[in-house]
Amino acid sequence: ADEVITAHSYWHIRLGYDHWQGILYPQSVPLRDRLAYYVQRFRTVEVNSTFYRWPADGIFASWHRRVHNCFLVIVKAPLA
C-alpha cells in the first residue's frame, strides 16, 4: 500500500520562522517544548539546516532521546 507522510521541515522556530507560531504551534507552547508537541502530531521531520552546517553528535543524540522509535528524522545532505 502506498503511503504519503506529511511533515514540516522545521520544529525549532527561530528568527524568520516565527510565522508558524499560533498556526502550527499554540502561543502557549514554549520553544523548548516544540519538538515534543511536533512529535505528537507528525511522524517525520526534515532537518534542512544540515545542508549548510552539520550539527555536533550531541545534537543528534538529543533529538534521538526526545522522539519515539517510529519517528523519522530526515537530514538534508550537506552542501560541501
mmCIF file of N, CA and C in Angstrom, residues 9-69:
data_model
loop_
_atom_site.group_PDB
_atom_site.id
_atom_site.type_symbol
_atom_site.label_atom_id
_atom_site.label_comp_id
_atom_site.label_asym_id
_atom_site.label_seq_id
_atom_site.Cartn_x
_atom_site.Cartn_y
_atom_site.Cartn_z
ATOM 1 N N SER A 9 9.240 21.038 7.777
ATOM 2 C CA SER A 9 10.690 20.933 7.669
ATOM 3 C C SER A 9 11.429 21.486 8.880
ATOM 4 N N TYR A 10 10.723 21.990 9.856
ATOM 5 C CA TYR A 10 11.428 22.595 10.985
ATOM 6 C C TYR A 10 10.503 22.711 12.176
ATOM 7 N N TRP A 11 10.945 22.266 13.338
ATOM 8 C CA TRP A 11 10.114 22.409 14.532
ATOM 9 C C TRP A 11 10.621 23.510 15.439
ATOM 10 N N HIS A 12 11.886 23.857 15.343
ATOM 11 C CA HIS A 12 12.515 24.808 16.260
ATOM 12 C C HIS A 12 12.477 26.190 15.628
ATOM 13 N N ILE A 13 11.453 26.945 15.935
ATOM 14 C CA ILE A 13 11.254 28.246 15.290
ATOM 15 C C ILE A 13 12.262 29.258 15.808
ATOM 16 N N ARG A 14 12.984 29.849 14.877
ATOM 17 C CA ARG A 14 13.926 30.914 15.188
ATOM 18 C C ARG A 14 13.522 32.152 14.406
ATOM 19 N N LEU A 15 14.340 33.147 14.467
ATOM 20 C CA LEU A 15 14.089 34.363 13.705
ATOM 21 C C LEU A 15 13.875 33.995 12.243
ATOM 22 N N GLY A 16 12.797 34.442 11.671
ATOM 23 C CA GLY A 16 12.492 34.133 10.285
ATOM 24 C C GLY A 16 11.497 32.999 10.133
ATOM 25 N N TYR A 17 11.315 32.202 11.173
ATOM 26 C CA TYR A 17 10.364 31.089 11.116
ATOM 27 C C TYR A 17 9.213 31.285 12.091
ATOM 28 N N ASP A 18 9.085 32.451 12.664
ATOM 29 C CA ASP A 18 8.066 32.667 13.684
ATOM 30 C C ASP A 18 6.654 32.767 13.128
ATOM 31 N N HIS A 19 6.497 32.717 11.810
ATOM 32 C CA HIS A 19 5.149 32.768 11.227
ATOM 33 C C HIS A 19 4.324 31.526 11.563
ATOM 34 N N TRP A 20 4.946 30.444 12.049
ATOM 35 C CA TRP A 20 4.210 29.256 12.448
ATOM 36 C C TRP A 20 3.662 29.352 13.868
ATOM 37 N N GLN A 21 4.144 30.309 14.633
ATOM 38 C CA GLN A 21 3.647 30.497 15.991
ATOM 39 C C GLN A 21 2.179 30.896 15.929
ATOM 40 N N GLY A 22 1.342 30.185 16.640
ATOM 41 C CA GLY A 22 -0.093 30.461 16.627
ATOM 42 C C GLY A 22 -0.826 29.743 15.504
ATOM 43 N N ILE A 23 -0.082 29.107 14.581
ATOM 44 C CA ILE A 23 -0.697 28.325 13.498
ATOM 45 C C ILE A 23 -0.384 26.847 13.705
ATOM 46 N N LEU A 24 0.882 26.490 13.606
ATOM 47 C CA LEU A 24 1.308 25.116 13.856
ATOM 48 C C LEU A 24 1.492 24.874 15.344
ATOM 49 N N TYR A 25 2.011 25.857 16.041
ATOM 50 C CA TYR A 25 2.249 25.767 17.480
ATOM 51 C C TYR A 25 1.383 26.783 18.206
ATOM 52 N N PRO A 26 0.635 26.343 19.217
ATOM 53 C CA PRO A 26 -0.127 27.314 20.010
ATOM 54 C C PRO A 26 0.812 28.308 20.687
ATOM 55 N N GLN A 27 0.316 29.491 20.948
ATOM 56 C CA GLN A 27 1.113 30.515 21.620
ATOM 57 C C GLN A 27 1.638 30.011 22.963
ATOM 58 N N SER A 28 0.924 29.081 23.584
ATOM 59 C CA SER A 28 1.292 28.603 24.921
ATOM 60 C C SER A 28 2.447 27.601 24.925
ATOM 61 N N VAL A 29 2.868 27.098 23.752
ATOM 62 C CA VAL A 29 3.950 26.107 23.699
ATOM 63 C C VAL A 29 5.293 26.834 23.609
ATOM 64 N N PRO A 30 6.124 26.730 24.667
ATOM 65 C CA PRO A 30 7.415 27.406 24.629
ATOM 66 C C PRO A 30 8.375 26.729 23.650
ATOM 67 N N LEU A 31 9.385 27.444 23.214
ATOM 68 C CA LEU A 31 10.346 26.954 22.245
ATOM 69 C C LEU A 31 10.940 25.604 22.664
ATOM 70 N N ARG A 32 11.277 25.443 23.933
ATOM 71 C CA ARG A 32 11.908 24.208 24.401
ATOM 72 C C ARG A 32 10.982 22.995 24.287
ATOM 73 N N ASP A 33 9.672 23.194 24.186
ATOM 74 C CA ASP A 33 8.706 22.096 24.125
ATOM 75 C C ASP A 33 8.162 21.839 22.725
ATOM 76 N N ARG A 34 8.666 22.550 21.740
ATOM 77 C CA ARG A 34 8.089 22.423 20.395
ATOM 78 C C ARG A 34 8.343 21.065 19.749
ATOM 79 N N LEU A 35 9.508 20.471 19.981
ATOM 80 C CA LEU A 35 9.743 19.144 19.404
ATOM 81 C C LEU A 35 8.766 18.131 19.994
ATOM 82 N N ALA A 36 8.548 18.142 21.284
ATOM 83 C CA ALA A 36 7.592 17.224 21.914
ATOM 84 C C ALA A 36 6.189 17.433 21.349
ATOM 85 N N TYR A 37 5.803 18.673 21.148
ATOM 86 C CA TYR A 37 4.496 18.986 20.570
ATOM 87 C C TYR A 37 4.417 18.466 19.134
ATOM 88 N N TYR A 38 5.479 18.707 18.366
ATOM 89 C CA TYR A 38 5.542 18.296 16.965
ATOM 90 C C TYR A 38 5.438 16.773 16.831
ATOM 91 N N VAL A 39 6.196 16.043 17.652
ATOM 92 C CA VAL A 39 6.243 14.578 17.600
ATOM 93 C C VAL A 39 4.867 13.962 17.867
ATOM 94 N N GLN A 40 4.044 14.624 18.641
ATOM 95 C CA GLN A 40 2.698 14.121 18.921
ATOM 96 C C GLN A 40 1.776 14.227 17.709
ATOM 97 N N ARG A 41 2.142 15.047 16.720
ATOM 98 C CA ARG A 41 1.254 15.318 15.597
ATOM 99 C C ARG A 41 1.765 14.814 14.249
ATOM 100 N N PHE A 42 3.068 14.625 14.134
ATOM 101 C CA PHE A 42 3.669 14.177 12.880
ATOM 102 C C PHE A 42 4.540 12.959 13.125
ATOM 103 N N ARG A 43 4.896 12.258 12.031
ATOM 104 C CA ARG A 43 5.726 11.058 12.130
ATOM 105 C C ARG A 43 7.141 11.278 11.609
ATOM 106 N N THR A 44 7.405 12.413 11.032
ATOM 107 C CA THR A 44 8.732 12.680 10.487
ATOM 108 C C THR A 44 8.988 14.180 10.438
ATOM 109 N N VAL A 45 10.264 14.532 10.368
ATOM 110 C CA VAL A 45 10.658 15.922 10.196
ATOM 111 C C VAL A 45 11.883 15.944 9.289
ATOM 112 N N GLU A 46 11.969 16.929 8.426
ATOM 113 C CA GLU A 46 13.148 17.124 7.594
ATOM 114 C C GLU A 46 13.981 18.236 8.208
ATOM 115 N N VAL A 47 15.246 17.957 8.449
ATOM 116 C CA VAL A 47 16.150 18.950 9.019
ATOM 117 C C VAL A 47 16.933 19.591 7.870
ATOM 118 N N ASN A 48 16.570 20.795 7.513
ATOM 119 C CA ASN A 48 17.220 21.498 6.404
ATOM 120 C C ASN A 48 18.555 22.117 6.789
ATOM 121 N N SER A 49 18.742 22.430 8.052
ATOM 122 C CA SER A 49 19.956 23.130 8.479
ATOM 123 C C SER A 49 21.218 22.309 8.239
ATOM 124 N N THR A 50 21.093 20.990 8.136
ATOM 125 C CA THR A 50 22.260 20.141 7.898
ATOM 126 C C THR A 50 22.860 20.363 6.518
ATOM 127 N N PHE A 51 22.119 20.960 5.632
ATOM 128 C CA PHE A 51 22.627 21.297 4.300
ATOM 129 C C PHE A 51 23.744 22.335 4.396
ATOM 130 N N TYR A 52 23.625 23.232 5.354
ATOM 131 C CA TYR A 52 24.578 24.338 5.497
ATOM 132 C C TYR A 52 25.663 24.070 6.539
ATOM 133 N N ARG A 53 25.315 23.343 7.594
ATOM 134 C CA ARG A 53 26.280 23.062 8.661
ATOM 135 C C ARG A 53 25.853 21.795 9.385
ATOM 136 N N TRP A 54 26.766 20.842 9.485
ATOM 137 C CA TRP A 54 26.469 19.571 10.141
ATOM 138 C C TRP A 54 26.502 19.765 11.652
ATOM 139 N N PRO A 55 25.460 19.362 12.373
ATOM 140 C CA PRO A 55 25.419 19.540 13.827
ATOM 141 C C PRO A 55 26.406 18.619 14.555
ATOM 142 N N ALA A 56 26.730 18.974 15.762
ATOM 143 C CA ALA A 56 27.562 18.123 16.617
ATOM 144 C C ALA A 56 26.813 16.833 16.933
ATOM 145 N N ASP A 57 27.555 15.781 17.203
ATOM 146 C CA ASP A 57 26.942 14.486 17.525
ATOM 147 C C ASP A 57 25.949 14.590 18.688
ATOM 148 N N GLY A 58 26.240 15.468 19.637
ATOM 149 C CA GLY A 58 25.352 15.641 20.779
ATOM 150 C C GLY A 58 23.968 16.126 20.390
ATOM 151 N N ILE A 59 23.880 16.882 19.319
ATOM 152 C CA ILE A 59 22.573 17.361 18.838
ATOM 153 C C ILE A 59 21.739 16.178 18.362
ATOM 154 N N PHE A 60 22.347 15.306 17.558
ATOM 155 C CA PHE A 60 21.632 14.117 17.088
ATOM 156 C C PHE A 60 21.204 13.235 18.264
ATOM 157 N N ALA A 61 22.084 13.073 19.236
ATOM 158 C CA ALA A 61 21.755 12.272 20.425
ATOM 159 C C ALA A 61 20.582 12.883 21.187
ATOM 160 N N SER A 62 20.557 14.196 21.290
ATOM 161 C CA SER A 62 19.458 14.882 21.972
ATOM 162 C C SER A 62 18.133 14.649 21.247
ATOM 163 N N TRP A 63 18.137 14.758 19.937
ATOM 164 C CA TRP A 63 16.920 14.509 19.160
ATOM 165 C C TRP A 63 16.464 13.071 19.370
ATOM 166 N N HIS A 64 17.394 12.136 19.341
ATOM 167 C CA HIS A 64 17.067 10.721 19.491
ATOM 168 C C HIS A 64 16.385 10.450 20.834
ATOM 169 N N ARG A 65 16.874 11.067 21.883
ATOM 170 C CA ARG A 65 16.278 10.893 23.219
ATOM 171 C C ARG A 65 14.876 11.480 23.304
ATOM 172 N N ARG A 66 14.574 12.470 22.482
ATOM 173 C CA ARG A 66 13.324 13.216 22.619
ATOM 174 C C ARG A 66 12.203 12.762 21.687
ATOM 175 N N VAL A 67 12.464 11.791 20.817
ATOM 176 C CA VAL A 67 11.430 11.302 19.901
ATOM 177 C C VAL A 67 11.197 9.814 20.144
ATOM 178 N N HIS A 68 10.054 9.301 19.691
ATOM 179 C CA HIS A 68 9.753 7.883 19.855
ATOM 180 C C HIS A 68 10.403 7.065 18.727
ATOM 181 N N ASN A 69 10.447 5.757 18.892
ATOM 182 C CA ASN A 69 11.159 4.869 17.963
ATOM 183 C C ASN A 69 10.634 4.890 16.536
#
